[in-house]
Amino acid sequence: AQKITQTQPGMFVQEKEAVTLDCTYDTSDPSYGLFWYKQPSSGEMIFLIYQGSYDQQNATEGRYSLNFQKARKSANLVISASQLGDSAMYFCAMRERDSNYQLIWGAGTKLIIKP
Amino acid sequence: NAGVMQNPRHLVRRRGQEARLRCSPMKGHSHVYWYRQLPEEGLKFMVYLQKENIIDESGMPKERFSAEFPKEGPSILRIQQVVRGDSAAYFCASDRGDTEAFFGQGTRLTVV
């Protein structure tokens, strides 16, 4: 069974609009962490934001915020005021305490920002 | 504080040759993870190492692939007798064990 599901293979968004990238996860481990990474066309993997399973508040980092709905097992990434430089692949990933903290990855969403 | 350093960035090998990929973790990080990314796909876990120990190699093919993280020096992912299907981007990540993992820029292996 898929542990991380990203249902949007691709998205086109107008510059300056907000974007929500979906991520749902599946785990029975009570201790886990959720991550979003950005991979631009140059190929490097850039950490964006982290949410721990016990965190009471949604994580925010600048224009990035994580809409964490624990009961629904979703961890959507919200990018406010999108910019052309946001065009990239975005990956949701999870670490579980019981899986030696390896990162388990979704298939990614390709985001293209239109001018 | 340098980030995770991987080299080479690009590696071309003929079928049957050996590929050696190197990863120096961030300073203070004792955990190293190797991931493989095929084109248009997410990353797939291969192996998790701490200094001189393989903790979890459940994602690594049993044959031709090996990894080490010696007491001194970088972590090495070694692929013997490469085949075309080994062509991929190989990423190394490091952390202190329970924090976010920081990634290197990856090594793009092309087997011709």
PDB file of C-alpha atoms in Angstrom:
ATOM      1  CA  ALA A   1       0.000   0.000   0.000  1.00  0.00           C
ATOM      2  CA  GLN A   2       1.185   3.517  -0.733  1.00  0.00           C
ATOM      3  CA  LYS A   3       2.443   5.242   2.368  1.00  0.00           C
ATOM      4  CA  ILE A   4       2.594   8.692   0.780  1.00  0.00           C
ATOM      5  CA  THR A   5       0.119   9.735  -1.887  1.00  0.00           C
ATOM      6  CA  GLN A   6       0.384  12.863  -3.972  1.00  0.00           C
ATOM      7  CA  THR A   7      -2.664  12.877  -6.229  1.00  0.00           C
ATOM      8  CA  GLN A   8      -1.662  15.810  -8.432  1.00  0.00           C
ATOM      9  CA  PRO A   9       0.965  14.799 -10.992  1.00  0.00           C
ATOM     10  CA  GLY A  10       1.038  18.355 -12.359  1.00  0.00           C
ATOM     11  CA  MET A  11      -0.370  21.807 -11.676  1.00  0.00           C
ATOM     12  CA  PHE A  12      -0.429  25.105 -13.540  1.00  0.00           C
ATOM     13  CA  VAL A  13      -0.893  28.205 -11.420  1.00  0.00           C
ATOM     14  CA  GLN A  14      -0.906  31.898 -12.251  1.00  0.00           C
ATOM     15  CA  GLU A  15       1.905  33.944 -10.729  1.00  0.00           C
ATOM     16  CA  LYS A  16       1.001  35.596  -7.401  1.00  0.00           C
ATOM     17  CA  GLU A  17      -1.790  33.125  -6.700  1.00  0.00           C
ATOM     18  CA  ALA A  18      -1.672  30.767  -3.719  1.00  0.00           C
ATOM     19  CA  VAL A  19      -1.065  27.081  -4.381  1.00  0.00           C
ATOM     20  CA  THR A  20      -2.056  24.016  -2.387  1.00  0.00           C
ATOM     21  CA  LEU A  21      -0.216  20.770  -3.068  1.00  0.00           C
ATOM     22  CA  ASP A  22      -1.916  17.695  -1.676  1.00  0.00           C
ATOM     23  CA  CYS A  23      -0.314  14.952   0.370  1.00  0.00           C
ATOM     24  CA  THR A  24      -1.936  12.126   2.294  1.00  0.00           C
ATOM     25  CA  TYR A  25      -0.053   9.544   4.281  1.00  0.00           C
ATOM     26  CA  ASP A  26      -0.592   6.198   5.909  1.00  0.00           C
ATOM     27  CA  THR A  27       1.067   5.101   9.126  1.00  0.00           C
ATOM     28  CA  SER A  28       0.247   3.333  12.361  1.00  0.00           C
ATOM     29  CA  ASP A  29       3.343   4.699  14.100  1.00  0.00           C
ATOM     30  CA  PRO A  30       2.298   7.397  16.603  1.00  0.00           C
ATOM     31  CA  SER A  31       5.650   9.158  16.159  1.00  0.00           C
ATOM     32  CA  TYR A  32       6.386  10.403  12.678  1.00  0.00           C
ATOM     33  CA  GLY A  33       7.469  13.462  10.778  1.00  0.00           C
ATOM     34  CA  LEU A  34       6.256  14.919   7.522  1.00  0.00           C
ATOM     35  CA  PHE A  35       8.472  16.843   5.118  1.00  0.00           C
ATOM     36  CA  TRP A  36       8.184  18.771   1.920  1.00  0.00           C
ATOM     37  CA  TYR A  37      11.074  19.092  -0.483  1.00  0.00           C
ATOM     38  CA  LYS A  38      11.439  21.096  -3.682  1.00  0.00           C
ATOM     39  CA  GLN A  39      13.409  19.782  -6.636  1.00  0.00           C
ATOM     40  CA  PRO A  40      14.057  22.384  -9.331  1.00  0.00           C
ATOM     41  CA  SER A  41      15.139  21.425 -12.828  1.00  0.00           C
ATOM     42  CA  SER A  42      18.770  21.641 -11.723  1.00  0.00           C
ATOM     43  CA  GLY A  43      18.103  18.501  -9.699  1.00  0.00           C
ATOM     44  CA  GLU A  44      19.047  19.292  -6.131  1.00  0.00           C
ATOM     45  CA  MET A  45      16.664  18.451  -3.302  1.00  0.00           C
ATOM     46  CA  ILE A  46      15.779  21.475  -1.172  1.00  0.00           C
ATOM     47  CA  PHE A  47      14.160  21.095   2.238  1.00  0.00           C
ATOM     48  CA  LEU A  48      11.127  23.368   2.658  1.00  0.00           C
ATOM     49  CA  ILE A  49       9.172  22.557   5.797  1.00  0.00           C
ATOM     50  CA  TYR A  50       8.710  19.958   8.531  1.00  0.00           C
ATOM     51  CA  GLN A  51       5.737  18.913  10.694  1.00  0.00           C
ATOM     52  CA  GLY A  52       6.059  16.535  13.616  1.00  0.00           C
ATOM     53  CA  SER A  53       3.176  14.276  14.517  1.00  0.00           C
ATOM     54  CA  TYR A  54       2.975  15.756  18.011  1.00  0.00           C
ATOM     55  CA  ASP A  55       3.184  19.377  16.907  1.00  0.00           C
ATOM     56  CA  GLN A  56       0.063  21.236  17.940  1.00  0.00           C
ATOM     57  CA  GLN A  57       0.381  24.044  15.423  1.00  0.00           C
ATOM     58  CA  ASN A  58       0.776  23.973  11.669  1.00  0.00           C
ATOM     59  CA  ALA A  59       4.338  24.576  10.545  1.00  0.00           C
ATOM     60  CA  THR A  60       5.173  27.762   8.655  1.00  0.00           C
ATOM     61  CA  GLU A  61       8.371  28.870   6.913  1.00  0.00           C
ATOM     62  CA  GLY A  62       8.114  32.171   5.072  1.00  0.00           C
ATOM     63  CA  ARG A  63       5.724  31.708   2.145  1.00  0.00           C
ATOM     64  CA  TYR A  64       5.351  27.999   2.913  1.00  0.00           C
ATOM     65  CA  SER A  65       2.865  26.581   5.367  1.00  0.00           C
ATOM     66  CA  LEU A  66       1.759  23.058   6.066  1.00  0.00           C
ATOM     67  CA  ASN A  67      -1.940  22.357   6.516  1.00  0.00           C
ATOM     68  CA  PHE A  68      -1.680  19.403   8.900  1.00  0.00           C
ATOM     69  CA  GLN A  69      -4.923  17.501   9.472  1.00  0.00           C
ATOM     70  CA  LYS A  70      -3.908  14.564  11.610  1.00  0.00           C
ATOM     71  CA  ALA A  71      -7.259  12.797  11.746  1.00  0.00           C
ATOM     72  CA  ARG A  72      -7.504  12.882   7.971  1.00  0.00           C
ATOM     73  CA  LYS A  73      -3.806  11.998   7.609  1.00  0.00           C
ATOM     74  CA  SER A  74      -3.159  14.850   5.272  1.00  0.00           C
ATOM     75  CA  ALA A  75      -0.256  17.291   5.137  1.00  0.00           C
ATOM     76  CA  ASN A  76      -0.883  19.706   2.303  1.00  0.00           C
ATOM     77  CA  LEU A  77       1.731  22.296   1.385  1.00  0.00           C
ATOM     78  CA  VAL A  78       0.460  25.834   0.832  1.00  0.00           C
ATOM     79  CA  ILE A  79       2.609  28.324  -1.059  1.00  0.00           C
ATOM     80  CA  SER A  80       1.353  31.884  -0.783  1.00  0.00           C
ATOM     81  CA  ALA A  81       1.921  34.507  -3.481  1.00  0.00           C
ATOM     82  CA  SER A  82       3.549  32.122  -5.942  1.00  0.00           C
ATOM     83  CA  GLN A  83       6.595  33.241  -7.917  1.00  0.00           C
ATOM     84  CA  LEU A  84       8.066  32.070 -11.209  1.00  0.00           C
ATOM     85  CA  GLY A  85      10.960  30.549  -9.276  1.00  0.00           C
ATOM     86  CA  ASP A  86       8.532  28.218  -7.514  1.00  0.00           C
ATOM     87  CA  SER A  87       8.238  26.142 -10.685  1.00  0.00           C
ATOM     88  CA  ALA A  88       9.680  22.758  -9.720  1.00  0.00           C
ATOM     89  CA  MET A  89       8.823  19.243  -8.582  1.00  0.00           C
ATOM     90  CA  TYR A  90       7.519  19.080  -5.031  1.00  0.00           C
ATOM     91  CA  PHE A  91       7.825  15.949  -2.943  1.00  0.00           C
ATOM     92  CA  CYS A  92       6.059  15.028   0.252  1.00  0.00           C
ATOM     93  CA  ALA A  93       7.936  12.588   2.486  1.00  0.00           C
ATOM     94  CA  MET A  94       7.461  10.885   5.832  1.00  0.00           C
ATOM     95  CA  ARG A  95       9.741   9.449   8.478  1.00  0.00           C
ATOM     96  CA  GLU A  96       8.494   6.923  10.982  1.00  0.00           C
ATOM     97  CA  ARG A  97      10.257   6.119  14.206  1.00  0.00           C
ATOM     98  CA  ASP A  98       9.730   2.405  13.634  1.00  0.00           C
ATOM     99  CA  SER A  99      11.262   2.469  10.137  1.00  0.00           C
ATOM    100  CA  ASN A 100      14.707   3.640  11.207  1.00  0.00           C
ATOM    101  CA  TYR A 101      13.733   7.159  10.223  1.00  0.00           C
ATOM    102  CA  GLN A 102      14.238   6.522   6.511  1.00  0.00           C
ATOM    103  CA  LEU A 103      12.327   8.968   4.354  1.00  0.00           C
ATOM    104  CA  ILE A 104       9.403   7.513   2.418  1.00  0.00           C
ATOM    105  CA  TRP A 105       8.526   9.575  -0.631  1.00  0.00           C
ATOM    106  CA  GLY A 106       5.511  10.437  -2.674  1.00  0.00           C
ATOM    107  CA  ALA A 107       5.645  10.454  -6.460  1.00  0.00           C
ATOM    108  CA  GLY A 108       5.792  14.243  -6.582  1.00  0.00           C
ATOM    109  CA  THR A 109       3.796  17.084  -8.099  1.00  0.00           C
ATOM    110  CA  LYS A 110       5.188  19.136 -10.958  1.00  0.00           C
ATOM    111  CA  LEU A 111       4.253  22.765 -10.344  1.00  0.00           C
ATOM    112  CA  ILE A 112       4.474  25.284 -13.177  1.00  0.00           C
ATOM    113  CA  ILE A 113       3.914  28.941 -12.421  1.00  0.00           C
ATOM    114  CA  LYS A 114       2.594  30.938 -15.375  1.00  0.00           C
ATOM    115  CA  PRO A 115       3.543  34.614 -15.770  1.00  0.00           C
TER     116      PRO A 115
ATOM    117  CA  ASN B   1      29.410  24.865   7.533  1.00  0.00           C
ATOM    118  CA  ALA B   2      29.471  23.048   4.237  1.00  0.00           C
ATOM    119  CA  GLY B   3      26.401  21.087   3.315  1.00  0.00           C
ATOM    120  CA  VAL B   4      26.282  17.491   2.218  1.00  0.00           C
ATOM    121  CA  MET B   5      28.884  17.010  -0.489  1.00  0.00           C
ATOM    122  CA  GLN B   6      28.480  14.435  -3.187  1.00  0.00           C
ATOM    123  CA  ASN B   7      30.895  13.673  -5.963  1.00  0.00           C
ATOM    124  CA  PRO B   8      31.052  13.302  -8.778  1.00  0.00           C
ATOM    125  CA  ARG B   9      27.998  15.276  -9.917  1.00  0.00           C
ATOM    126  CA  HIS B  10      27.865  13.325 -13.159  1.00  0.00           C
ATOM    127  CA  LEU B  11      29.304   9.892 -13.839  1.00  0.00           C
ATOM    128  CA  VAL B  12      29.280   7.975 -17.096  1.00  0.00           C
ATOM    129  CA  ARG B  13      30.147   4.297 -17.087  1.00  0.00           C
ATOM    130  CA  ARG B  14      30.073   1.585 -19.707  1.00  0.00           C
ATOM    131  CA  ARG B  15      28.092  -1.558 -19.008  1.00  0.00           C
ATOM    132  CA  GLY B  16      30.117  -3.898 -16.819  1.00  0.00           C
ATOM    133  CA  GLN B  17      32.256  -1.200 -15.196  1.00  0.00           C
ATOM    134  CA  GLU B  18      32.168  -0.192 -11.563  1.00  0.00           C
ATOM    135  CA  ALA B  19      30.652   3.033 -10.246  1.00  0.00           C
ATOM    136  CA  ARG B  20      31.769   4.645  -6.977  1.00  0.00           C
ATOM    137  CA  LEU B  21      29.684   7.437  -5.550  1.00  0.00           C
ATOM    138  CA  ARG B  22      30.950   9.475  -2.607  1.00  0.00           C
ATOM    139  CA  CYS B  23      29.110  11.378   0.079  1.00  0.00           C
ATOM    140  CA  SER B  24      30.534  13.544   2.837  1.00  0.00           C
ATOM    141  CA  PRO B  25      27.835  14.330   5.418  1.00  0.00           C
ATOM    142  CA  MET B  26      27.325  17.671   7.058  1.00  0.00           C
ATOM    143  CA  LYS B  27      29.599  18.395   9.991  1.00  0.00           C
ATOM    144  CA  GLY B  28      28.159  16.890  13.149  1.00  0.00           C
ATOM    145  CA  HIS B  29      25.916  14.457  11.297  1.00  0.00           C
ATOM    146  CA  SER B  30      26.553  10.789  11.953  1.00  0.00           C
ATOM    147  CA  HIS B  31      23.695   9.302   9.925  1.00  0.00           C
ATOM    148  CA  VAL B  32      23.859   8.847   6.179  1.00  0.00           C
ATOM    149  CA  TYR B  33      21.106   7.726   3.853  1.00  0.00           C
ATOM    150  CA  TRP B  34      21.322   6.833   0.181  1.00  0.00           C
ATOM    151  CA  TYR B  35      18.344   7.207  -2.141  1.00  0.00           C
ATOM    152  CA  ARG B  36      17.859   6.481  -5.827  1.00  0.00           C
ATOM    153  CA  GLN B  37      15.652   8.536  -8.119  1.00  0.00           C
ATOM    154  CA  LEU B  38      14.596   7.229 -11.491  1.00  0.00           C
ATOM    155  CA  PRO B  39      13.428   9.783 -14.089  1.00  0.00           C
ATOM    156  CA  GLU B  40      10.007  11.281 -13.330  1.00  0.00           C
ATOM    157  CA  GLU B  41       9.766   9.432 -10.010  1.00  0.00           C
ATOM    158  CA  GLY B  42      10.188  10.134  -6.329  1.00  0.00           C
ATOM    159  CA  LEU B  43      13.147   8.950  -4.336  1.00  0.00           C
ATOM    160  CA  LYS B  44      13.465   5.372  -3.164  1.00  0.00           C
ATOM    161  CA  PHE B  45      15.337   4.501  -0.010  1.00  0.00           C
ATOM    162  CA  MET B  46      18.369   2.288  -0.473  1.00  0.00           C
ATOM    163  CA  VAL B  47      20.466   2.146   2.680  1.00  0.00           C
ATOM    164  CA  TYR B  48      20.957   3.819   6.055  1.00  0.00           C
ATOM    165  CA  LEU B  49      24.394   3.892   7.662  1.00  0.00           C
ATOM    166  CA  GLN B  50      26.056   5.184  10.762  1.00  0.00           C
ATOM    167  CA  LYS B  51      29.812   5.273  11.195  1.00  0.00           C
ATOM    168  CA  GLU B  52      31.170   1.775  10.445  1.00  0.00           C
ATOM    169  CA  ASN B  53      27.683   0.252  10.598  1.00  0.00           C
ATOM    170  CA  ILE B  54      24.955  -0.565   8.131  1.00  0.00           C
ATOM    171  CA  ILE B  55      21.704   0.008   9.999  1.00  0.00           C
ATOM    172  CA  ASP B  56      19.176  -0.756   7.285  1.00  0.00           C
ATOM    173  CA  GLU B  57      19.906  -1.938   3.749  1.00  0.00           C
ATOM    174  CA  SER B  58      16.412  -3.155   2.962  1.00  0.00           C
ATOM    175  CA  GLY B  59      16.143  -0.936  -0.107  1.00  0.00           C
ATOM    176  CA  MET B  60      19.395  -1.961  -1.706  1.00  0.00           C
ATOM    177  CA  PRO B  61      19.589  -4.695  -4.357  1.00  0.00           C
ATOM    178  CA  LYS B  62      21.266  -7.789  -2.952  1.00  0.00           C
ATOM    179  CA  GLU B  63      23.701  -8.139  -5.808  1.00  0.00           C
ATOM    180  CA  ARG B  64      26.235  -5.687  -7.228  1.00  0.00           C
ATOM    181  CA  PHE B  65      25.393  -2.897  -4.763  1.00  0.00           C
ATOM    182  CA  SER B  66      27.265  -2.193  -1.548  1.00  0.00           C
ATOM    183  CA  ALA B  67      27.658   0.755   0.787  1.00  0.00           C
ATOM    184  CA  GLU B  68      30.019   1.731   3.539  1.00  0.00           C
ATOM    185  CA  PHE B  69      30.590   4.612   5.924  1.00  0.00           C
ATOM    186  CA  PRO B  70      34.061   4.199   7.375  1.00  0.00           C
ATOM    187  CA  LYS B  71      35.347   5.775  10.554  1.00  0.00           C
ATOM    188  CA  GLU B  72      37.321   8.244   8.487  1.00  0.00           C
ATOM    189  CA  GLY B  73      36.309   9.563   5.120  1.00  0.00           C
ATOM    190  CA  PRO B  74      33.141   9.759   3.089  1.00  0.00           C
ATOM    191  CA  SER B  75      30.377   7.239   2.665  1.00  0.00           C
ATOM    192  CA  ILE B  76      30.728   5.224  -0.534  1.00  0.00           C
ATOM    193  CA  LEU B  77      27.991   3.653  -2.618  1.00  0.00           C
ATOM    194  CA  ARG B  78      29.530   1.092  -4.927  1.00  0.00           C
ATOM    195  CA  ILE B  79      27.819  -0.469  -7.922  1.00  0.00           C
ATOM    196  CA  GLN B  80      29.680  -3.302  -9.590  1.00  0.00           C
ATOM    197  CA  GLN B  81      29.137  -4.430 -13.185  1.00  0.00           C
ATOM    198  CA  VAL B  82      26.729  -1.615 -13.931  1.00  0.00           C
ATOM    199  CA  VAL B  83      23.792  -2.174 -16.269  1.00  0.00           C
ATOM    200  CA  ARG B  84      21.645   0.327 -18.147  1.00  0.00           C
ATOM    201  CA  GLY B  85      18.915   0.039 -15.519  1.00  0.00           C
ATOM    202  CA  ASP B  86      21.301   1.489 -12.926  1.00  0.00           C
ATOM    203  CA  SER B  87      21.130   4.857 -14.704  1.00  0.00           C
ATOM    204  CA  ALA B  88      19.530   7.200 -12.182  1.00  0.00           C
ATOM    205  CA  ALA B  89      20.214  10.055  -9.816  1.00  0.00           C
ATOM    206  CA  TYR B  90      21.666   8.896  -6.512  1.00  0.00           C
ATOM    207  CA  PHE B  91      21.146  11.190  -3.553  1.00  0.00           C
ATOM    208  CA  CYS B  92      22.855  11.119  -0.231  1.00  0.00           C
ATOM    209  CA  ALA B  93      21.317  12.709   2.861  1.00  0.00           C
ATOM    210  CA  SER B  94      22.636  13.195   6.371  1.00  0.00           C
ATOM    211  CA  ASP B  95      21.198  14.101   9.739  1.00  0.00           C
ATOM    212  CA  ARG B  96      21.704  13.634  13.459  1.00  0.00           C
ATOM    213  CA  GLY B  97      19.091  10.918  13.687  1.00  0.00           C
ATOM    214  CA  ASP B  98      15.776  12.585  14.367  1.00  0.00           C
ATOM    215  CA  THR B  99      15.830  15.891  12.510  1.00  0.00           C
ATOM    216  CA  GLU B 100      15.284  16.834   8.929  1.00  0.00           C
ATOM    217  CA  ALA B 101      17.659  15.260   6.476  1.00  0.00           C
ATOM    218  CA  PHE B 102      19.831  17.512   4.346  1.00  0.00           C
ATOM    219  CA  PHE B 103      20.565  16.356   0.860  1.00  0.00           C
ATOM    220  CA  GLY B 104      23.566  16.548  -1.376  1.00  0.00           C
ATOM    221  CA  GLN B 105      23.180  17.662  -4.973  1.00  0.00           C
ATOM    222  CA  GLY B 106      23.124  14.105  -6.204  1.00  0.00           C
ATOM    223  CA  THR B 107      25.222  12.049  -8.585  1.00  0.00           C
ATOM    224  CA  ARG B 108      23.711  11.418 -11.968  1.00  0.00           C
ATOM    225  CA  LEU B 109      24.882   8.055 -13.200  1.00  0.00           C
ATOM    226  CA  THR B 110      24.547   7.261 -16.865  1.00  0.00           C
ATOM    227  CA  VAL B 111      25.375   3.784 -18.079  1.00  0.00           C
ATOM    228  CA  VAL B 112      26.109   3.555 -21.794  1.00  0.00           C
TER     229      VAL B 112
END
